[in-house]
Coordinates of C-alpha atoms and ligand atoms in Angstrom, one line a residue:
M265 CA -52.0 110.6 109.8
K266 CA -53.6 113.1 112.3
H267 CA -51.9 116.3 111.1
L268 CA -50.1 117.6 108.0
L269 CA -47.2 119.8 109.2
S270 CA -44.3 119.1 106.9
T271 CA -43.5 117.2 103.7
E272 CA -40.6 115.6 105.7
D273 CA -43.3 113.6 107.5
L274 CA -44.7 112.0 104.3
S275 CA -43.6 108.6 103.2
K276 CA -43.6 107.9 99.4
T277 CA -46.8 105.8 100.0
D278 CA -48.5 108.7 101.9
A279 CA -47.6 111.2 99.2
I280 CA -48.8 109.0 96.3
D281 CA -52.0 108.2 98.1
L282 CA -52.7 111.9 98.6
L283 CA -51.8 112.7 94.9
D284 CA -54.1 109.9 93.7
L285 CA -57.0 111.1 95.8
A286 CA -56.4 114.7 94.6
A287 CA -56.3 113.5 91.0
K288 CA -59.8 112.0 91.5
F289 CA -61.1 115.2 93.0
A290 CA -59.5 117.2 90.2
V291 CA -61.5 115.1 87.7
T292 CA -64.8 115.6 89.5
N293 CA -64.1 119.3 90.1
H294 CA -63.4 119.7 86.4
S295 CA -66.3 117.7 85.1
N296 CA -69.3 118.6 87.1
K297 CA -68.3 120.3 90.4
T298 CA -70.5 117.9 92.3
K299 CA -70.3 118.4 96.1
S300 CA -69.4 115.4 98.3
S301 CA -71.0 114.9 101.7
A302 CA -67.8 113.5 103.1
L303 CA -67.3 116.2 105.8
N304 CA -70.9 116.9 106.5
G305 CA -71.3 118.2 110.1
L306 CA -67.5 118.9 110.5
L307 CA -66.1 122.4 111.2
V308 CA -62.9 123.6 109.5
A309 CA -61.3 126.8 110.8
N310 CA -59.0 128.7 108.3
L311 CA -56.6 130.7 110.5
F312 CA -54.6 133.2 108.4
F313 CA -52.2 135.3 110.5
E314 CA -50.4 136.2 107.2
D315 CA -51.9 137.3 103.9
S316 CA -52.9 134.8 101.3
T317 CA -55.1 134.5 98.2
R318 CA -54.5 131.0 96.7
T319 CA -54.1 128.9 99.8
R320 CA -56.8 130.6 101.9
F321 CA -59.5 130.5 99.2
S322 CA -58.6 127.0 97.9
F323 CA -58.9 125.6 101.5
E324 CA -62.3 127.3 101.7
V325 CA -63.5 126.0 98.4
A326 CA -62.1 122.5 99.2
A327 CA -63.9 122.4 102.6
K328 CA -67.1 123.6 101.1
R329 CA -66.9 121.1 98.2
L330 CA -66.7 118.4 100.9
S331 CA -69.7 119.9 102.7
A332 CA -67.8 121.0 105.9
D333 CA -68.8 124.2 107.7
V334 CA -66.0 126.8 107.5
L335 CA -64.8 129.5 109.8
N336 CA -62.6 132.1 108.1
F337 CA -60.3 133.9 110.6
T338 CA -57.8 136.6 109.7
A339 CA -55.5 138.2 112.3
K340 CA -56.5 141.6 111.0
G341 CA -60.0 142.2 112.4
S342 CA -59.7 139.6 115.1
S343 CA -58.8 140.0 118.9
V344 CA -55.2 139.3 117.9
S345 CA -55.0 143.0 117.3
K346 CA -55.9 143.5 121.0
G347 CA -53.1 141.3 122.0
E348 CA -54.8 137.9 122.2
S349 CA -52.2 135.0 122.1
L350 CA -52.1 132.1 119.7
K351 CA -53.0 129.8 122.6
D352 CA -56.1 131.8 123.5
T353 CA -57.2 132.0 119.9
I354 CA -57.0 128.2 119.5
L355 CA -58.7 127.6 122.9
T356 CA -61.5 130.0 121.9
L357 CA -62.1 128.3 118.5
E358 CA -61.7 124.8 120.0
A359 CA -64.6 125.7 122.3
M360 CA -66.8 126.2 119.3
G361 CA -66.1 122.6 118.1
V362 CA -63.5 123.0 115.4
D363 CA -62.4 119.6 113.8
A364 CA -59.5 121.0 111.8
F365 CA -57.3 124.0 112.0
V366 CA -55.8 125.2 108.7
I367 CA -53.1 127.6 109.9
R368 CA -50.8 130.1 108.1
H369 CA -48.5 132.0 110.4
Q370 CA -45.4 134.2 110.0
N371 CA -43.5 132.2 112.7
S372 CA -41.8 128.9 111.6
G373 CA -43.1 126.2 113.9
A374 CA -46.5 127.7 114.7
A375 CA -48.5 124.7 113.2
Q376 CA -46.2 122.3 115.1
T377 CA -46.8 124.2 118.3
I378 CA -50.6 123.8 118.1
A379 CA -50.3 120.1 117.1
A380 CA -48.0 119.4 120.0
S381 CA -50.1 121.4 122.5
S382 CA -53.0 120.4 124.8
W383 CA -55.0 123.3 123.5
S384 CA -56.9 121.3 120.9
N385 CA -57.6 117.8 119.7
A386 CA -58.4 119.0 116.2
A387 CA -56.3 118.1 113.1
V388 CA -53.7 120.7 112.2
I389 CA -52.8 121.5 108.6
N390 CA -49.8 123.8 108.0
A391 CA -50.8 126.3 105.3
G392 CA -47.4 128.0 105.4
D393 CA -45.3 128.8 108.5
G394 CA -42.6 131.4 108.2
T395 CA -39.7 130.2 106.0
H396 CA -40.2 126.6 107.1
Q397 CA -42.9 124.5 105.3
H398 CA -45.9 124.8 103.0
P399 CA -46.8 121.1 102.4
T400 CA -50.0 121.5 100.4
Q401 CA -48.2 123.8 97.9
A402 CA -45.6 121.1 97.4
L403 CA -48.3 118.5 96.9
T404 CA -50.0 120.8 94.4
D405 CA -46.8 121.3 92.5
A406 CA -46.1 117.5 92.4
L407 CA -49.6 116.8 91.1
T408 CA -49.2 119.4 88.4
I409 CA -45.8 117.9 87.3
R410 CA -47.3 114.4 87.3
D411 CA -50.3 115.6 85.3
A412 CA -48.1 117.3 82.7
L413 CA -45.2 114.8 82.4
K414 CA -46.8 111.5 83.2
P415 CA -50.3 111.9 81.9
S416 CA -51.0 108.3 81.0
S417 CA -48.3 106.5 82.9
D418 CA -48.9 103.8 85.5
Q419 CA -45.9 105.2 87.3
K420 CA -47.3 107.2 90.2
D421 CA -44.0 108.8 91.4
L422 CA -41.8 111.4 89.8
S423 CA -38.7 109.2 89.4
G424 CA -36.2 110.5 86.9
I425 CA -37.9 113.9 86.4
R426 CA -35.3 116.7 86.5
I427 CA -36.5 119.8 88.3
L428 CA -34.7 123.2 88.7
I429 CA -35.9 125.4 91.5
V430 CA -34.7 129.0 90.9
G431 CA -34.4 132.2 93.1
D432 CA -35.0 133.1 96.7
V433 CA -34.6 129.6 98.2
L434 CA -33.4 131.0 101.5
H435 CA -36.8 132.5 102.4
S436 CA -39.0 130.0 100.6
R437 CA -41.1 127.5 102.5
V438 CA -42.3 126.3 99.1
A439 CA -38.7 125.4 98.0
R440 CA -38.1 123.6 101.3
S441 CA -41.3 121.6 101.1
N442 CA -40.7 120.8 97.5
I443 CA -37.2 119.6 98.0
F444 CA -38.3 117.0 100.6
L445 CA -41.4 115.9 98.7
L446 CA -39.9 115.8 95.2
K447 CA -36.9 113.8 96.5
T448 CA -39.3 111.4 98.3
L449 CA -41.1 110.9 94.9
G450 CA -37.8 110.1 93.2
A451 CA -37.2 113.3 91.3
I452 CA -33.8 114.8 90.6
V453 CA -33.8 118.2 92.2
S454 CA -31.4 121.1 91.6
L455 CA -31.3 124.7 92.9
C456 CA -30.2 127.9 91.3
G457 CA -29.8 131.4 92.6
P458 CA -27.4 133.9 94.0
S459 CA -25.2 132.5 96.7
T460 CA -26.8 134.9 99.3
L461 CA -30.2 133.2 98.7
I462 CA -29.1 129.5 98.7
P463 CA -28.5 128.2 102.2
A464 CA -25.4 126.0 102.4
R465 CA -27.2 123.5 104.6
L466 CA -29.4 122.4 101.6
K467 CA -26.3 121.1 99.8
G468 CA -26.6 117.6 101.0
L469 CA -30.4 117.5 100.2
V470 CA -30.3 118.3 96.5
D471 CA -28.5 116.9 93.4
E472 CA -26.9 120.1 92.1
I473 CA -26.6 123.7 93.0
Y474 CA -26.0 126.3 90.3
Y475 CA -25.1 129.9 90.8
D476 CA -25.3 130.8 87.1
F477 CA -28.8 130.6 85.6
D478 CA -27.7 130.4 82.0
L479 CA -25.3 127.6 82.8
A480 CA -28.0 125.7 84.6
L481 CA -30.5 126.0 81.8
R482 CA -28.0 124.3 79.4
A483 CA -28.6 121.2 81.4
E484 CA -32.2 121.1 80.0
F485 CA -34.5 120.5 82.9
D486 CA -38.0 118.9 82.5
V487 CA -39.4 121.5 85.0
V488 CA -38.2 125.0 85.9
M489 CA -39.9 126.3 89.1
M490 CA -39.4 130.0 89.6
L491 CA -39.7 131.4 93.2
R492 CA -41.0 134.8 94.3
I493 CA -38.5 137.3 95.7
Q494 CA -39.7 137.6 99.3
S495 CA -38.9 141.2 100.0
E496 CA -41.0 141.2 103.1
R497 CA -38.7 138.6 104.8
M498 CA -35.5 140.4 103.8
Q499 CA -33.9 142.4 106.6
S500 CA -30.9 143.4 104.5
G501 CA -29.8 143.6 100.9
F502 CA -29.6 140.0 99.7
V503 CA -29.6 141.2 96.0
P504 CA -28.2 144.4 94.7
N505 CA -31.4 145.7 93.0
S506 CA -34.4 144.4 91.1
V507 CA -33.0 145.2 87.6
E508 CA -29.8 143.2 88.4
Y509 CA -31.8 140.4 89.9
S510 CA -34.1 140.1 86.8
T511 CA -31.0 140.3 84.5
L512 CA -29.2 137.5 86.3
W513 CA -31.9 135.3 87.8
G514 CA -35.1 136.2 86.1
L515 CA -36.8 133.8 83.6
T516 CA -36.8 136.5 80.9
E517 CA -38.2 136.0 77.4
E518 CA -34.7 135.7 76.0
R519 CA -33.8 132.8 78.4
F520 CA -37.2 131.2 77.8
T521 CA -36.5 130.9 74.1
T522 CA -33.4 128.8 74.9
L523 CA -35.5 126.2 76.7
P524 CA -36.8 123.0 75.1
K525 CA -40.4 123.3 74.1
T526 CA -41.3 120.6 76.5
T527 CA -39.9 122.3 79.6
L528 CA -42.8 122.9 82.1
I529 CA -42.8 126.3 83.9
L530 CA -44.1 126.5 87.4
H531 CA -44.4 129.4 89.9
P532 CA -46.3 128.9 93.3
G533 CA -47.5 132.5 93.2
P534 CA -48.0 135.3 93.9
M535 CA -45.7 136.4 91.1
N536 CA -43.7 139.5 90.6
R537 CA -44.2 139.8 86.9
G538 CA -41.2 141.3 85.2
L539 CA -38.9 140.5 88.2
E540 CA -38.5 136.7 88.6
I541 CA -40.5 135.8 85.6
A542 CA -41.4 137.7 82.4
S543 CA -45.1 138.3 81.9
S544 CA -45.1 136.6 78.5
V545 CA -43.4 133.5 80.0
A546 CA -46.0 133.3 82.8
D547 CA -48.7 133.4 80.2
S548 CA -47.1 131.0 77.7
Q549 CA -48.3 127.6 76.6
Q550 CA -45.5 126.0 78.6
S551 CA -46.6 127.6 81.9
A552 CA -48.7 125.5 84.2
I553 CA -49.2 128.3 86.8
V554 CA -53.0 128.4 86.4
H555 CA -53.1 124.6 86.5
Q556 CA -51.2 124.7 89.8
V557 CA -54.0 126.9 91.3
R558 CA -56.7 124.5 90.0
N559 CA -54.9 121.5 91.4
G560 CA -54.6 123.4 94.7
V561 CA -58.3 122.9 95.4
A562 CA -58.1 119.2 94.6
V563 CA -55.0 118.7 96.8
R564 CA -56.6 120.5 99.8
M565 CA -59.8 118.4 99.4
A566 CA -57.6 115.3 99.5
V567 CA -55.7 116.4 102.6
L568 CA -59.0 117.4 104.4
H569 CA -60.5 114.1 103.4
K570 CA -57.5 112.1 104.5
L571 CA -57.3 113.7 107.9
L572 CA -61.0 114.0 108.8
V573 CA -62.7 111.0 107.2
R574 CA -62.4 107.9 109.3
E575 CA -62.7 104.9 107.0
T576 CA -64.9 102.1 108.4
S577 CA -63.9 98.6 107.4
Ligands
LIG276 N1 -48.6 129.9 96.9 C1 -49.2 130.6 97.9 O1 -49.1 130.2 99.1 O2 -49.9 131.7 97.6 P1 -50.8 132.5 98.6 O3 -49.8 133.3 99.5 O4 -51.6 133.5 97.8 O5 -51.6 131.6 99.4

């Protein structure tokens, strides 16, 4: 594996290997925060053309925990604002000896473009491209589900676990990445949301699509993953207004009380509290949202390790 561009590229073995390595890093991060020297002397460039809190800082923490040197680049404040192209940005940083580019970009396919180009020989990690893919978020979610629902099991995949992904699927790279990864790991994946926000082409990829949230919740899922309404990617009115969205598609306190006490609540963040998820639900005992963020560091350590450390046998 030279790059990580999409969860579609991960076999079940690849995915489980990454989750197992991440689980080991999660234990050491939690217990003593000891740094590893695995990436000593390597240079990781975090290129964020789009805003981020969780992904950007967790990649930075992950690279530093593995002793890499880190360059943090944001489009704002760089020569991109003077019209510099993606190609020249990569060529410039490549000349400084970058070993891995972690890239978030508003255009779907940006990470793939760099990986397929002759601009650089570095590893490319997709940290979210347009509405396409966000593979490390999906790995983070899978690890969080495995931690919560299979804590002491020898079973390393997610077979039989029933997951409902709710909301703005159309604009969600997190949903797309999760659908491929969770299905590869054997989970039963359903979608729920307004018909305007569920692309018809996903029908063949998932087990069930619901257009009525209350009806869906009667099916008692093991995991309910709420998605952010991505207003910044909406060119026209996909939903009538925020009050109606929250009433029909929000995980309100009232809906939450109908769920089994064992249902795990996930949200990749950032959250619109009070819109797609009630604040009290996000902060409830059944919510693993903070655990997702914690696992994000471990997953990104595992991905950097996998791509950059050449095992000698
Ligand atoms: N989940 C996620 O990608 O969050 P950020 O946009 O804060 O990185």
